[in-house]
């Protein structure tokens, strides 16, 4: 099964993580403080139907198939949840969660995730494991607090 990997690309966070390792010897407390930010962001992506841009609408054939199966909510229209026909993908977020002193792995074990995240030749990408600028700002603030001594020492 292919994994979906998302990198938090921020030189400032990288610099702060290095300082934090020198100060604390581990990143575990930082990960414990920041994974809820990541989780909240991913859940918001599902709730609003994609960020910063909304996910592309479902194909007419997909809408018809959902109507036949009874999973299309009549009268909901454009607010129809795109990646939530049954809610299994959203509920699987966090099913992959491993934390060590130097790494945090967070995501899903849903086999369909890679197709939905990246798209296919017949389906547009609808990235749900995607962090926003405000998440990076929050994570940078937490990293600075740990790196420079206002958090993390017991």
JSON list of C-alpha atoms in Angstrom, two decimals:
[
{"chain": "A", "resi": 1, "resn": "UNK", "atom": "CA", "xyz": [0.00, 0.00, 0.00]},
{"chain": "A", "resi": 2, "resn": "UNK", "atom": "CA", "xyz": [1.32, 3.47, -0.88]},
{"chain": "A", "resi": 3, "resn": "UNK", "atom": "CA", "xyz": [1.65, 5.97, 1.94]},
{"chain": "A", "resi": 4, "resn": "UNK", "atom": "CA", "xyz": [0.53, 9.58, 1.80]},
{"chain": "A", "resi": 5, "resn": "UNK", "atom": "CA", "xyz": [3.34, 11.79, 3.02]},
{"chain": "A", "resi": 6, "resn": "UNK", "atom": "CA", "xyz": [2.97, 15.44, 3.85]},
{"chain": "A", "resi": 7, "resn": "UNK", "atom": "CA", "xyz": [5.96, 17.56, 4.72]},
{"chain": "A", "resi": 8, "resn": "UNK", "atom": "CA", "xyz": [5.82, 20.69, 6.79]},
{"chain": "A", "resi": 9, "resn": "UNK", "atom": "CA", "xyz": [8.19, 22.83, 4.73]},
{"chain": "A", "resi": 10, "resn": "UNK", "atom": "CA", "xyz": [9.39, 25.66, 6.93]},
{"chain": "A", "resi": 11, "resn": "UNK", "atom": "CA", "xyz": [13.01, 26.64, 7.40]},
{"chain": "A", "resi": 12, "resn": "UNK", "atom": "CA", "xyz": [12.08, 28.51, 10.56]},
{"chain": "A", "resi": 13, "resn": "UNK", "atom": "CA", "xyz": [10.49, 25.39, 12.10]},
{"chain": "A", "resi": 14, "resn": "UNK", "atom": "CA", "xyz": [13.54, 23.36, 11.03]},
{"chain": "A", "resi": 15, "resn": "UNK", "atom": "CA", "xyz": [15.89, 25.83, 12.73]},
{"chain": "A", "resi": 16, "resn": "UNK", "atom": "CA", "xyz": [13.78, 25.77, 15.89]},
{"chain": "A", "resi": 17, "resn": "UNK", "atom": "CA", "xyz": [13.62, 21.97, 15.94]},
{"chain": "A", "resi": 18, "resn": "UNK", "atom": "CA", "xyz": [17.41, 21.82, 15.79]},
{"chain": "A", "resi": 19, "resn": "UNK", "atom": "CA", "xyz": [17.64, 24.24, 18.73]},
{"chain": "A", "resi": 20, "resn": "UNK", "atom": "CA", "xyz": [15.04, 22.20, 20.59]},
{"chain": "A", "resi": 21, "resn": "UNK", "atom": "CA", "xyz": [16.96, 18.94, 20.17]},
{"chain": "A", "resi": 22, "resn": "UNK", "atom": "CA", "xyz": [20.11, 20.66, 21.48]},
{"chain": "A", "resi": 23, "resn": "UNK", "atom": "CA", "xyz": [18.19, 22.01, 24.47]},
{"chain": "A", "resi": 24, "resn": "UNK", "atom": "CA", "xyz": [15.93, 19.06, 25.34]},
{"chain": "A", "resi": 25, "resn": "UNK", "atom": "CA", "xyz": [17.50, 16.06, 23.59]},
{"chain": "A", "resi": 26, "resn": "UNK", "atom": "CA", "xyz": [14.09, 15.00, 22.21]},
{"chain": "A", "resi": 27, "resn": "UNK", "atom": "CA", "xyz": [11.22, 16.33, 20.16]},
{"chain": "A", "resi": 28, "resn": "UNK", "atom": "CA", "xyz": [8.56, 14.22, 21.90]},
{"chain": "A", "resi": 29, "resn": "UNK", "atom": "CA", "xyz": [7.04, 17.02, 24.01]},
{"chain": "A", "resi": 30, "resn": "UNK", "atom": "CA", "xyz": [6.93, 19.27, 20.95]},
{"chain": "A", "resi": 31, "resn": "UNK", "atom": "CA", "xyz": [5.12, 16.55, 18.98]},
{"chain": "A", "resi": 32, "resn": "UNK", "atom": "CA", "xyz": [2.66, 16.03, 21.83]},
{"chain": "A", "resi": 33, "resn": "UNK", "atom": "CA", "xyz": [1.89, 19.76, 21.75]},
{"chain": "A", "resi": 34, "resn": "UNK", "atom": "CA", "xyz": [1.57, 20.08, 17.96]},
{"chain": "A", "resi": 35, "resn": "UNK", "atom": "CA", "xyz": [-0.16, 16.96, 16.68]},
{"chain": "A", "resi": 36, "resn": "UNK", "atom": "CA", "xyz": [-3.55, 18.31, 17.85]},
{"chain": "A", "resi": 37, "resn": "UNK", "atom": "CA", "xyz": [-2.96, 21.37, 15.62]},
{"chain": "A", "resi": 38, "resn": "UNK", "atom": "CA", "xyz": [-2.39, 19.04, 12.66]},
{"chain": "A", "resi": 39, "resn": "UNK", "atom": "CA", "xyz": [-5.44, 16.91, 13.51]},
{"chain": "A", "resi": 40, "resn": "UNK", "atom": "CA", "xyz": [-7.72, 19.94, 13.89]},
{"chain": "A", "resi": 41, "resn": "UNK", "atom": "CA", "xyz": [-6.52, 21.30, 10.53]},
{"chain": "A", "resi": 42, "resn": "UNK", "atom": "CA", "xyz": [-7.19, 18.03, 8.68]},
{"chain": "A", "resi": 43, "resn": "UNK", "atom": "CA", "xyz": [-10.67, 17.73, 10.24]},
{"chain": "A", "resi": 44, "resn": "UNK", "atom": "CA", "xyz": [-11.41, 21.32, 9.17]},
{"chain": "A", "resi": 45, "resn": "UNK", "atom": "CA", "xyz": [-10.42, 20.39, 5.61]},
{"chain": "A", "resi": 46, "resn": "UNK", "atom": "CA", "xyz": [-13.14, 17.72, 5.66]},
{"chain": "A", "resi": 47, "resn": "UNK", "atom": "CA", "xyz": [-15.72, 19.99, 7.31]},
{"chain": "A", "resi": 48, "resn": "UNK", "atom": "CA", "xyz": [-15.34, 22.82, 4.77]},
{"chain": "A", "resi": 49, "resn": "UNK", "atom": "CA", "xyz": [-14.68, 20.66, 1.70]},
{"chain": "A", "resi": 50, "resn": "UNK", "atom": "CA", "xyz": [-11.05, 21.58, 1.08]},
{"chain": "A", "resi": 51, "resn": "UNK", "atom": "CA", "xyz": [-8.75, 24.49, 1.88]},
{"chain": "A", "resi": 52, "resn": "UNK", "atom": "CA", "xyz": [-7.45, 26.89, 0.85]},
{"chain": "A", "resi": 53, "resn": "UNK", "atom": "CA", "xyz": [-9.54, 26.18, -2.29]},
{"chain": "A", "resi": 54, "resn": "UNK", "atom": "CA", "xyz": [-12.68, 24.07, -2.15]},
{"chain": "A", "resi": 55, "resn": "UNK", "atom": "CA", "xyz": [-12.44, 20.59, -3.65]},
{"chain": "A", "resi": 56, "resn": "UNK", "atom": "CA", "xyz": [-13.80, 20.11, -7.15]},
{"chain": "A", "resi": 57, "resn": "UNK", "atom": "CA", "xyz": [-17.46, 19.08, -7.21]},
{"chain": "A", "resi": 58, "resn": "UNK", "atom": "CA", "xyz": [-18.35, 15.45, -7.69]},
{"chain": "A", "resi": 59, "resn": "UNK", "atom": "CA", "xyz": [-18.81, 14.20, -11.24]},
{"chain": "A", "resi": 60, "resn": "UNK", "atom": "CA", "xyz": [-22.46, 13.84, -12.33]},
{"chain": "A", "resi": 61, "resn": "UNK", "atom": "CA", "xyz": [-22.00, 10.05, -12.57]},
{"chain": "A", "resi": 62, "resn": "UNK", "atom": "CA", "xyz": [-20.81, 9.96, -8.94]},
{"chain": "A", "resi": 63, "resn": "UNK", "atom": "CA", "xyz": [-23.82, 12.02, -7.83]},
{"chain": "A", "resi": 64, "resn": "UNK", "atom": "CA", "xyz": [-26.17, 9.63, -9.67]},
{"chain": "A", "resi": 65, "resn": "UNK", "atom": "CA", "xyz": [-24.45, 6.59, -8.13]},
{"chain": "A", "resi": 66, "resn": "UNK", "atom": "CA", "xyz": [-24.84, 8.10, -4.64]},
{"chain": "A", "resi": 67, "resn": "UNK", "atom": "CA", "xyz": [-28.50, 8.86, -5.33]},
{"chain": "A", "resi": 68, "resn": "UNK", "atom": "CA", "xyz": [-29.09, 5.24, -6.39]},
{"chain": "A", "resi": 69, "resn": "UNK", "atom": "CA", "xyz": [-27.35, 3.98, -3.22]},
{"chain": "A", "resi": 70, "resn": "UNK", "atom": "CA", "xyz": [-29.26, 6.41, -1.02]},
{"chain": "A", "resi": 71, "resn": "UNK", "atom": "CA", "xyz": [-26.14, 8.15, 0.25]},
{"chain": "A", "resi": 72, "resn": "UNK", "atom": "CA", "xyz": [-26.93, 11.50, -1.39]},
{"chain": "A", "resi": 73, "resn": "UNK", "atom": "CA", "xyz": [-28.61, 13.96, 0.97]},
{"chain": "A", "resi": 74, "resn": "UNK", "atom": "CA", "xyz": [-31.56, 15.48, -0.86]},
{"chain": "A", "resi": 75, "resn": "UNK", "atom": "CA", "xyz": [-31.73, 19.25, -0.64]},
{"chain": "A", "resi": 76, "resn": "UNK", "atom": "CA", "xyz": [-28.13, 19.69, 0.54]},
{"chain": "A", "resi": 77, "resn": "UNK", "atom": "CA", "xyz": [-26.89, 20.72, -2.92]},
{"chain": "A", "resi": 78, "resn": "UNK", "atom": "CA", "xyz": [-23.42, 22.22, -3.11]},
{"chain": "A", "resi": 79, "resn": "UNK", "atom": "CA", "xyz": [-22.80, 21.57, 0.59]},
{"chain": "A", "resi": 80, "resn": "UNK", "atom": "CA", "xyz": [-22.79, 17.82, -0.05]},
{"chain": "A", "resi": 81, "resn": "UNK", "atom": "CA", "xyz": [-19.71, 16.34, 1.67]},
{"chain": "A", "resi": 82, "resn": "UNK", "atom": "CA", "xyz": [-17.27, 15.37, -1.10]},
{"chain": "A", "resi": 83, "resn": "UNK", "atom": "CA", "xyz": [-15.01, 12.80, 0.61]},
{"chain": "A", "resi": 84, "resn": "UNK", "atom": "CA", "xyz": [-17.56, 11.68, 3.19]},
{"chain": "A", "resi": 85, "resn": "UNK", "atom": "CA", "xyz": [-20.06, 9.35, 1.58]},
{"chain": "A", "resi": 86, "resn": "UNK", "atom": "CA", "xyz": [-19.84, 7.01, 4.59]},
{"chain": "A", "resi": 87, "resn": "UNK", "atom": "CA", "xyz": [-17.29, 8.90, 6.71]},
{"chain": "A", "resi": 88, "resn": "UNK", "atom": "CA", "xyz": [-14.74, 6.07, 6.75]},
{"chain": "A", "resi": 89, "resn": "UNK", "atom": "CA", "xyz": [-11.81, 8.12, 5.43]},
{"chain": "A", "resi": 90, "resn": "UNK", "atom": "CA", "xyz": [-12.41, 11.00, 7.86]},
{"chain": "A", "resi": 91, "resn": "UNK", "atom": "CA", "xyz": [-12.79, 8.54, 10.74]},
{"chain": "A", "resi": 92, "resn": "UNK", "atom": "CA", "xyz": [-9.53, 6.84, 9.76]},
{"chain": "A", "resi": 93, "resn": "UNK", "atom": "CA", "xyz": [-7.48, 10.02, 10.22]},
{"chain": "A", "resi": 94, "resn": "UNK", "atom": "CA", "xyz": [-5.08, 9.36, 13.06]},
{"chain": "A", "resi": 95, "resn": "UNK", "atom": "CA", "xyz": [-5.20, 5.57, 12.55]},
{"chain": "A", "resi": 96, "resn": "UNK", "atom": "CA", "xyz": [-1.52, 5.93, 11.70]},
{"chain": "A", "resi": 97, "resn": "UNK", "atom": "CA", "xyz": [0.08, 7.56, 14.72]},
{"chain": "A", "resi": 98, "resn": "UNK", "atom": "CA", "xyz": [3.64, 6.84, 15.77]},
{"chain": "A", "resi": 99, "resn": "UNK", "atom": "CA", "xyz": [5.76, 9.11, 17.91]},
{"chain": "A", "resi": 100, "resn": "UNK", "atom": "CA", "xyz": [9.43, 8.71, 18.79]},
{"chain": "A", "resi": 101, "resn": "UNK", "atom": "CA", "xyz": [11.98, 11.11, 20.21]},
{"chain": "A", "resi": 102, "resn": "UNK", "atom": "CA", "xyz": [12.78, 12.36, 16.71]},
{"chain": "A", "resi": 103, "resn": "UNK", "atom": "CA", "xyz": [9.76, 11.68, 14.49]},
{"chain": "A", "resi": 104, "resn": "UNK", "atom": "CA", "xyz": [5.99, 11.94, 14.34]},
{"chain": "A", "resi": 105, "resn": "UNK", "atom": "CA", "xyz": [4.02, 9.93, 11.83]},
{"chain": "A", "resi": 106, "resn": "UNK", "atom": "CA", "xyz": [0.36, 10.88, 11.56]},
{"chain": "A", "resi": 107, "resn": "UNK", "atom": "CA", "xyz": [-2.16, 9.96, 8.89]},
{"chain": "A", "resi": 108, "resn": "UNK", "atom": "CA", "xyz": [-4.48, 7.24, 7.70]},
{"chain": "A", "resi": 109, "resn": "UNK", "atom": "CA", "xyz": [-4.32, 3.57, 6.85]},
{"chain": "A", "resi": 110, "resn": "UNK", "atom": "CA", "xyz": [-7.22, 3.86, 4.40]},
{"chain": "A", "resi": 111, "resn": "UNK", "atom": "CA", "xyz": [-6.09, 2.34, 1.08]},
{"chain": "A", "resi": 112, "resn": "UNK", "atom": "CA", "xyz": [-8.06, 4.91, -0.92]},
{"chain": "A", "resi": 113, "resn": "UNK", "atom": "CA", "xyz": [-6.30, 7.86, 0.72]},
{"chain": "A", "resi": 114, "resn": "UNK", "atom": "CA", "xyz": [-3.50, 8.15, -1.84]},
{"chain": "A", "resi": 115, "resn": "UNK", "atom": "CA", "xyz": [-5.99, 8.28, -4.74]},
{"chain": "A", "resi": 116, "resn": "UNK", "atom": "CA", "xyz": [-8.08, 10.94, -3.05]},
{"chain": "A", "resi": 117, "resn": "UNK", "atom": "CA", "xyz": [-5.08, 12.98, -1.89]},
{"chain": "A", "resi": 118, "resn": "UNK", "atom": "CA", "xyz": [-3.18, 12.86, -5.19]},
{"chain": "A", "resi": 119, "resn": "UNK", "atom": "CA", "xyz": [-5.95, 12.21, -7.72]},
{"chain": "A", "resi": 120, "resn": "UNK", "atom": "CA", "xyz": [-5.95, 9.71, -10.57]},
{"chain": "A", "resi": 121, "resn": "UNK", "atom": "CA", "xyz": [-6.24, 9.94, -14.35]},
{"chain": "A", "resi": 122, "resn": "UNK", "atom": "CA", "xyz": [-10.04, 9.92, -13.91]},
{"chain": "A", "resi": 123, "resn": "UNK", "atom": "CA", "xyz": [-10.48, 11.80, -10.64]},
{"chain": "A", "resi": 124, "resn": "UNK", "atom": "CA", "xyz": [-9.17, 15.18, -9.45]},
{"chain": "A", "resi": 125, "resn": "UNK", "atom": "CA", "xyz": [-6.92, 15.43, -6.41]},
{"chain": "A", "resi": 126, "resn": "UNK", "atom": "CA", "xyz": [-8.77, 16.45, -3.26]},
{"chain": "A", "resi": 127, "resn": "UNK", "atom": "CA", "xyz": [-5.96, 16.92, -0.73]},
{"chain": "A", "resi": 128, "resn": "UNK", "atom": "CA", "xyz": [-7.20, 16.47, 2.81]},
{"chain": "A", "resi": 129, "resn": "UNK", "atom": "CA", "xyz": [-3.84, 15.95, 4.55]},
{"chain": "A", "resi": 130, "resn": "UNK", "atom": "CA", "xyz": [-2.90, 19.53, 3.94]},
{"chain": "A", "resi": 131, "resn": "UNK", "atom": "CA", "xyz": [-1.78, 22.12, 6.46]},
{"chain": "A", "resi": 132, "resn": "UNK", "atom": "CA", "xyz": [-2.53, 25.80, 6.18]},
{"chain": "A", "resi": 133, "resn": "UNK", "atom": "CA", "xyz": [-0.36, 28.89, 6.69]},
{"chain": "A", "resi": 134, "resn": "UNK", "atom": "CA", "xyz": [-2.02, 29.49, 10.07]},
{"chain": "A", "resi": 135, "resn": "UNK", "atom": "CA", "xyz": [-1.02, 25.96, 11.15]},
{"chain": "A", "resi": 136, "resn": "UNK", "atom": "CA", "xyz": [2.62, 26.67, 10.29]},
{"chain": "A", "resi": 137, "resn": "UNK", "atom": "CA", "xyz": [2.38, 29.92, 12.26]},
{"chain": "A", "resi": 138, "resn": "UNK", "atom": "CA", "xyz": [1.02, 28.07, 15.31]},
{"chain": "A", "resi": 139, "resn": "UNK", "atom": "CA", "xyz": [3.59, 25.28, 15.04]},
{"chain": "A", "resi": 140, "resn": "UNK", "atom": "CA", "xyz": [6.40, 27.81, 14.67]},
{"chain": "A", "resi": 141, "resn": "UNK", "atom": "CA", "xyz": [5.23, 29.57, 17.85]},
{"chain": "A", "resi": 142, "resn": "UNK", "atom": "CA", "xyz": [5.17, 26.27, 19.76]},
{"chain": "A", "resi": 143, "resn": "UNK", "atom": "CA", "xyz": [8.61, 25.34, 18.41]},
{"chain": "A", "resi": 144, "resn": "UNK", "atom": "CA", "xyz": [10.02, 28.72, 19.48]},
{"chain": "A", "resi": 145, "resn": "UNK", "atom": "CA", "xyz": [8.62, 28.26, 22.98]},
{"chain": "A", "resi": 146, "resn": "UNK", "atom": "CA", "xyz": [10.28, 24.85, 23.30]},
{"chain": "A", "resi": 147, "resn": "UNK", "atom": "CA", "xyz": [13.52, 25.89, 21.62]},
{"chain": "A", "resi": 148, "resn": "UNK", "atom": "CA", "xyz": [14.08, 29.01, 23.65]},
{"chain": "A", "resi": 149, "resn": "UNK", "atom": "CA", "xyz": [12.99, 27.88, 27.05]},
{"chain": "A", "resi": 150, "resn": "UNK", "atom": "CA", "xyz": [9.43, 28.92, 27.77]},
{"chain": "A", "resi": 151, "resn": "UNK", "atom": "CA", "xyz": [8.16, 25.34, 27.46]},
{"chain": "A", "resi": 152, "resn": "UNK", "atom": "CA", "xyz": [9.51, 21.84, 27.70]},
{"chain": "A", "resi": 153, "resn": "UNK", "atom": "CA", "xyz": [11.73, 21.69, 30.77]},
{"chain": "A", "resi": 154, "resn": "UNK", "atom": "CA", "xyz": [10.25, 19.88, 33.74]}
]
